[in-house]
Amino acid sequence: MCGIGGYWGAPPAGDGEGTLEALGAALRHRGPDQGGRFLDENVGLAIRRLRIIDLSTGDQPIAGEDGRVVTVFNGEIYNHADLRRDLEQRGHTFRTRADTEVIVHLFEDEGEEFLHRLRGMFALAVYDRRARRLLVARDRLGIKPLYYAETPDGLMFASEIPALLAAGASDELDDDALGAYFRLGYVPSPATCYRQIRSLPPGWRIIQEAGGRRMERWWSLGTAPRRPVPRTAGEAREEVRRLVEESVRLRLLSDVPLGAFLSGGLDSTLVVGTMARLMDRPVDTFTIGFDEPGFDETVHSREAAARFATRRHEQVIGADALDVMDDLVGAFGQPFADPSAVPTLLVSRLARRHVTVALSGDGGDELFGGYTRYALARSQQWYDAVPRPLRAAAAAAWPAGLRGAGLLRIASRPFGERYLENNALTTPSEREALLAPDLAQAAAANPYRLAEPLVREMQAGLRSVEDLLRLDLHSYLSDVILAKVDLMSMQCSLEARVPLLDHVLVETVSALPLAWRMGPRGSKQLLREAFADLYPPAIRTRGKMGFGVPLGAWLSGPLAGRLADLPSAEVVRHGPLRAEGVRRLVEEHRTGARDRGRKLWSIMVFTAWWARRGSRRPAAAPAGGLA
């Protein structure tokens, strides 16, 4: 596990060594064990390494036998032993035991198509010195992040946004992306809040050479090889169980201590239970609890820990946990409103005291339909039986202030728009009151217009709950869930592995009928049945809880004082937020009229990010505008 960066063309300020030094310094937390650089005529590569496999000879960059191909790599290739045997039979000689060297020799033999041979999580750069060609690529599901900036003189890339800014990328803001943040609570890939910096979408690659630059998708569910589909639900359960166990086993490969996050939900319990059956020692498990009973899952995590005889490590947190906000803002480099980043960072800190690798249960909800929003979307499908003009007319005729007006408005929308509005961070009226006019206009547009082509196409044609799962698998999963897990764990120099997102498992499960995956009542019936003997009864039958944070209670109680300062923050006085809109949300929460915890948290994050980056508003710009 590492942090990587580099450039093609003329480096910023004409200083290649300085650019690589800046990239490496900004990524040191991702790889405190070793730093390396490669510098050629118009190409530079930087690496910060966290040693996981081959602790003595696996330092990077790594080159092939003749030095023609050089690579830096972040991630793990779980089938590297099989690939190594194949490559050795072809005549290749290995100098290390590291999975990184497999990448070099595969590229030498197969060129850019070698990516299809890799089973794992990765962001990588491979440079062919003879052909003067640079390949930059990201894994299929986006488990490992990769950002790039197209500069006037070439291309820069790095594992994190702050590294690109430190190396000289422009920090000019993108109003459309910030508008999307206030609609979704995050910025959808490939956009970021900076115009010049983009996120390389999952399953995409960049090929840069003297003649130009190509950006192309090398994997998606629609183009992936078709896997054999089980003929019955019983066969599906057997195949899913086999693939999950295989995936967990592959992710136990490590030369350093290894454990797992354990919330007590279905997915983390499944991963820990499978680990316990495969390992010859107790599993170290790590749990965060809350001082608010309605959000605390420790009773379930303790039950699972007892069932599998794990070495349990637990921490219960209170409102002072939100003091990590500056750390979150610094890690993401842009506004990110998912409050579960707080416990994710804290559980990563807890785990890093004992292990260097932790397995996580993330991905199960997108694969098996675990989110309650999928059940809601399915329950609302009957709306579509009523002609849309009739629904629209009923919504227009119903007085706005009367009970049911909001429901009628949502019912009048097409299926895809309904899903977006059901899960929006803010309502249209809230955005108009809260945001400056230019930002409110940007937030009113469909935020997926900023997303990569496949997501845009899917969002435009959403017709079913199955379409929603595919949409989230290609967007929400990488932009929110995986970004959160990677950035929070790597802030602590901890490698997080996600066995439920093994691409063979994903491709197989995605081909199954939704009725098998979710079941008639929803919430991952296939998993519950496939591992019925593994789950403790109380966990197998419990509903979805999620990694929620008691923001409402904390902001009404011990942190109420923080809200009083929001309407007068710098981002309100000289930035894109309106004092009256902020004040209204604060007052509604303070009086208990409505729980505005999530909305206020998003404003607090935005305020902290704005203060961190420094207002760039010109003296002559009108108040409330973005600079």
Coordinates of C-alpha atoms in Angstrom, one line a residue, residues 57-353:
T57 CA 13.3 -6.2 -1.4
G58 CA 10.1 -4.7 -2.6
D59 CA 11.0 -1.0 -2.5
Q60 CA 9.8 1.1 -5.5
P61 CA 10.1 2.3 -8.3
I62 CA 10.7 -1.2 -9.7
A63 CA 12.1 -1.8 -13.2
G64 CA 12.3 -4.8 -15.5
E65 CA 15.4 -6.8 -16.3
D66 CA 16.7 -4.3 -19.0
G67 CA 15.4 -1.2 -17.3
R68 CA 13.0 -0.4 -20.2
V69 CA 9.8 -0.5 -18.1
V70 CA 9.5 1.3 -14.7
T71 CA 6.5 1.3 -12.4
V72 CA 5.1 2.8 -9.2
F73 CA 2.1 1.1 -7.7
N74 CA -0.4 1.6 -4.9
G75 CA -2.5 -1.4 -3.8
E76 CA -2.3 -5.2 -3.8
I77 CA -2.4 -7.8 -6.5
Y78 CA -3.9 -10.9 -4.8
N79 CA -3.2 -13.3 -7.7
H80 CA 0.4 -12.2 -8.1
A81 CA 1.8 -15.6 -7.1
D82 CA -0.1 -17.3 -10.0
L83 CA 1.0 -14.5 -12.4
R84 CA 4.6 -14.9 -11.2
R85 CA 4.7 -18.6 -12.0
D86 CA 3.3 -17.9 -15.5
L87 CA 5.8 -15.2 -16.1
E88 CA 8.7 -17.3 -14.9
Q89 CA 7.7 -20.0 -17.3
R90 CA 7.9 -17.4 -20.1
G91 CA 11.5 -16.7 -19.1
H92 CA 11.2 -13.6 -16.9
T93 CA 13.6 -13.3 -13.9
F94 CA 12.4 -11.8 -10.6
R95 CA 14.6 -9.9 -8.2
T96 CA 11.9 -9.4 -5.5
R97 CA 8.9 -11.2 -3.9
A98 CA 6.8 -8.1 -4.4
D99 CA 3.6 -8.0 -6.4
T100 CA 4.8 -4.8 -8.0
E101 CA 7.4 -6.6 -10.1
V102 CA 4.6 -8.7 -11.6
I103 CA 3.1 -5.5 -13.1
V104 CA 6.4 -4.7 -14.8
H105 CA 6.8 -8.1 -16.6
L106 CA 3.1 -8.3 -17.5
F107 CA 3.4 -4.9 -19.2
E108 CA 6.5 -6.0 -21.0
D109 CA 4.7 -9.0 -22.5
E110 CA 1.1 -7.7 -22.9
G111 CA 1.2 -3.9 -23.0
E112 CA -1.7 -1.9 -21.7
E113 CA -4.1 -4.9 -21.8
F114 CA -2.2 -6.5 -18.9
L115 CA -4.7 -4.7 -16.6
H116 CA -7.3 -7.4 -17.2
R117 CA -5.0 -10.0 -15.7
L118 CA -4.9 -8.3 -12.3
R119 CA -7.1 -9.4 -9.4
G120 CA -6.8 -6.8 -6.7
M121 CA -7.0 -3.1 -5.9
F122 CA -4.6 -0.7 -7.6
A123 CA -3.7 2.7 -8.8
L124 CA -0.5 2.5 -10.9
A125 CA 1.8 4.2 -13.4
V126 CA 4.0 2.3 -15.9
Y127 CA 6.5 4.1 -18.0
D128 CA 8.0 2.5 -21.2
R129 CA 11.3 4.3 -21.7
R130 CA 11.8 2.9 -25.2
A131 CA 8.4 3.8 -26.5
R132 CA 8.3 7.0 -24.4
R133 CA 4.8 6.0 -23.3
L134 CA 3.2 6.5 -19.9
L135 CA 0.2 4.4 -18.7
V136 CA -1.8 5.6 -15.6
A137 CA -4.6 3.4 -14.5
R138 CA -7.1 2.7 -11.7
D139 CA -8.7 -0.6 -10.6
R140 CA -12.1 -1.7 -11.7
L141 CA -14.2 -0.6 -8.7
G142 CA -12.1 2.4 -7.7
I143 CA -10.9 0.9 -4.4
K144 CA -7.7 2.9 -4.7
P145 CA -7.9 6.6 -5.6
L146 CA -6.1 8.5 -8.4
Y147 CA -6.3 12.1 -9.3
Y148 CA -4.8 14.0 -12.3
A149 CA -4.3 17.5 -13.5
E150 CA -3.9 18.5 -17.1
T151 CA -1.5 21.4 -17.0
P152 CA -0.5 23.7 -19.8
D153 CA 2.8 21.7 -20.1
G154 CA 1.6 18.2 -19.6
L155 CA 0.0 15.9 -17.0
M156 CA 0.4 15.4 -13.2
F157 CA -1.1 12.6 -11.2
A158 CA -1.2 11.6 -7.5
S159 CA -3.1 9.5 -5.0
E160 CA -4.6 12.5 -3.3
I161 CA -5.8 16.0 -4.2
P162 CA -3.6 17.8 -1.7
A163 CA -0.5 16.3 -3.2
L164 CA -1.4 17.8 -6.6
L165 CA -2.0 21.2 -5.0
A166 CA 1.3 21.0 -3.2
A167 CA 3.1 20.2 -6.5
G168 CA 1.7 23.2 -8.2
A169 CA -1.8 22.3 -9.7
S170 CA -4.2 25.3 -9.9
D171 CA -6.6 25.8 -7.1
E172 CA -9.2 27.6 -9.1
L173 CA -12.6 26.5 -8.0
D174 CA -15.3 24.8 -10.1
D175 CA -18.7 26.3 -9.3
D176 CA -20.6 23.3 -10.9
A177 CA -18.7 20.8 -8.7
L178 CA -19.5 22.9 -5.5
G179 CA -23.1 23.0 -6.6
A180 CA -23.1 19.3 -6.9
Y181 CA -21.7 19.0 -3.3
F182 CA -24.7 20.9 -1.9
R183 CA -27.0 18.5 -3.9
L184 CA -25.3 15.2 -3.2
G185 CA -23.0 15.8 -0.2
Y186 CA -20.0 14.9 -2.4
V187 CA -18.5 15.8 -5.8
P188 CA -19.1 13.0 -8.4
S189 CA -16.1 11.8 -10.4
P190 CA -14.4 12.8 -12.6
A191 CA -15.1 16.3 -11.2
T192 CA -13.4 17.7 -8.1
C193 CA -14.0 21.1 -6.6
Y194 CA -11.0 22.4 -8.5
R195 CA -11.3 23.0 -12.3
Q196 CA -7.8 21.7 -13.2
I197 CA -7.9 18.5 -11.0
R198 CA -9.9 15.5 -11.9
S199 CA -10.5 12.1 -10.4
L200 CA -9.7 9.2 -12.8
P201 CA -12.9 7.2 -12.7
P202 CA -12.9 3.5 -11.7
G203 CA -11.9 1.2 -14.5
W204 CA -10.3 4.0 -16.6
R205 CA -6.8 4.5 -17.9
I206 CA -4.7 7.3 -19.4
I207 CA -2.2 6.6 -22.1
Q208 CA 0.2 9.5 -22.6
E209 CA 2.9 9.7 -25.3
A210 CA 4.5 12.3 -27.5
G211 CA 1.8 12.1 -30.1
G212 CA -1.0 12.9 -27.6
R213 CA -3.1 11.6 -24.8
R214 CA -5.9 8.9 -24.7
M215 CA -8.3 8.5 -21.9
E216 CA -10.5 5.3 -22.1
R217 CA -12.5 2.9 -20.0
W218 CA -10.9 -0.5 -19.8
W219 CA -13.5 -2.1 -17.5
S220 CA -17.2 -1.8 -16.7
L221 CA -19.9 -4.2 -15.7
G222 CA -21.4 -3.9 -19.2
T223 CA -18.1 -4.9 -20.9
A224 CA -16.8 -7.4 -18.3
P225 CA -16.6 -11.1 -19.3
R226 CA -19.8 -12.9 -18.7
R227 CA -19.5 -15.4 -15.8
P228 CA -21.5 -18.6 -15.6
V229 CA -24.9 -17.7 -14.0
P230 CA -26.3 -20.2 -11.4
R231 CA -29.5 -21.7 -12.5
T232 CA -31.3 -21.7 -9.2
A233 CA -31.3 -19.6 -6.0
G234 CA -29.7 -22.5 -4.2
E235 CA -26.8 -22.7 -6.6
A236 CA -26.5 -18.9 -6.3
R237 CA -26.1 -19.2 -2.6
E238 CA -23.4 -21.9 -3.0
E239 CA -21.5 -19.9 -5.6
V240 CA -21.6 -16.7 -3.6
R241 CA -20.4 -18.5 -0.5
R242 CA -17.5 -20.0 -2.4
L243 CA -16.5 -16.7 -4.0
V244 CA -16.7 -14.8 -0.7
E245 CA -14.5 -17.4 1.1
E246 CA -12.0 -17.3 -1.8
S247 CA -11.9 -13.5 -1.8
V248 CA -11.3 -13.3 2.0
R249 CA -8.6 -16.0 1.8
L250 CA -6.8 -14.1 -1.0
R251 CA -6.9 -10.9 1.2
L252 CA -5.2 -12.7 4.2
L253 CA -1.9 -12.5 2.3
S254 CA 0.4 -10.2 4.4
D255 CA 3.9 -10.1 5.9
V256 CA 2.6 -7.7 8.6
P257 CA -0.1 -8.0 11.3
L258 CA -3.6 -8.1 10.0
G259 CA -7.1 -7.6 11.5
A260 CA -10.6 -6.4 10.6
F261 CA -13.2 -3.7 11.2
L262 CA -16.3 -5.1 13.0
S263 CA -19.5 -3.0 13.3
G264 CA -21.8 -5.9 14.1
G265 CA -23.7 -5.5 10.8
L266 CA -24.1 -8.3 8.2
D267 CA -21.1 -7.4 6.0
S268 CA -18.4 -6.9 8.6
T269 CA -19.7 -10.0 10.6
L270 CA -19.5 -12.1 7.4
V271 CA -15.9 -11.0 6.7
V272 CA -14.7 -11.6 10.3
G273 CA -16.5 -14.9 10.6
T274 CA -14.9 -16.1 7.3
M275 CA -11.5 -14.9 8.5
A276 CA -11.9 -16.8 11.8
R277 CA -12.5 -20.0 9.9
L278 CA -9.5 -19.5 7.6
M279 CA -6.9 -18.3 10.1
D280 CA -4.9 -20.3 12.6
R281 CA -5.0 -17.5 15.3
P282 CA -7.7 -15.2 16.7
V283 CA -8.7 -12.3 14.6
D284 CA -8.0 -8.8 15.9
T285 CA -11.3 -6.8 15.5
F286 CA -11.8 -3.1 15.9
T287 CA -15.0 -1.4 16.7
I288 CA -16.2 2.2 17.3
G289 CA -19.3 2.7 19.5
F290 CA -21.3 5.9 20.3
D291 CA -22.4 7.4 23.6
E292 CA -25.9 7.7 22.1
P293 CA -27.7 4.4 22.4
G294 CA -29.7 4.8 19.2
F295 CA -26.5 4.8 17.2
D296 CA -24.4 2.4 19.1
E297 CA -23.9 -1.1 17.6
T298 CA -21.4 -2.4 20.2
V299 CA -23.9 -4.9 21.5
H300 CA -23.9 -6.6 18.1
S301 CA -20.2 -6.3 17.5
R302 CA -19.6 -7.9 20.9
E303 CA -21.9 -10.8 20.0
A304 CA -20.0 -11.4 16.8
A305 CA -16.6 -11.1 18.5
A306 CA -17.7 -13.6 21.1
R307 CA -19.1 -16.0 18.4
F308 CA -15.7 -16.0 16.6
A309 CA -13.5 -15.7 19.6
T310 CA -11.7 -12.6 18.3
R311 CA -9.4 -10.3 20.2
R312 CA -11.7 -7.4 20.5
H313 CA -10.6 -3.7 20.5
E314 CA -13.3 -1.2 21.1
Q315 CA -13.6 2.5 21.6
V316 CA -16.8 4.5 22.5
I317 CA -16.8 8.1 21.3
G318 CA -18.8 11.2 22.1
A319 CA -19.3 14.6 20.7
D320 CA -15.6 15.5 21.0
A321 CA -15.0 13.1 18.1
L322 CA -16.0 15.9 15.8
D323 CA -12.7 17.6 16.7
V324 CA -11.2 15.6 13.9
M325 CA -12.9 17.8 11.3
D326 CA -9.7 19.6 10.2
D327 CA -8.0 16.2 9.7
L328 CA -10.9 15.1 7.5
V329 CA -10.9 18.3 5.4
G330 CA -7.1 18.1 5.0
A331 CA -7.3 14.5 3.9
F332 CA -10.1 14.8 1.3
G333 CA -8.8 18.1 -0.1
Q334 CA -12.4 19.1 -1.0
P335 CA -15.8 19.2 0.8
F336 CA -17.1 15.8 1.8
A337 CA -20.3 15.6 3.9
D338 CA -20.6 12.0 4.9
P339 CA -20.3 12.1 8.7
S340 CA -19.3 8.4 8.9
A341 CA -15.8 9.6 7.9
V342 CA -15.4 10.5 11.6
P343 CA -15.8 7.0 13.0
T344 CA -13.9 5.6 10.0
L345 CA -10.9 7.7 10.8
L346 CA -11.1 6.9 14.5
V347 CA -11.5 3.1 14.0
S348 CA -8.5 3.3 11.6
R349 CA -6.5 5.0 14.3
L350 CA -7.5 2.3 16.8
A351 CA -6.6 -0.5 14.4
R352 CA -3.2 1.0 13.5
R353 CA -2.0 0.7 17.1

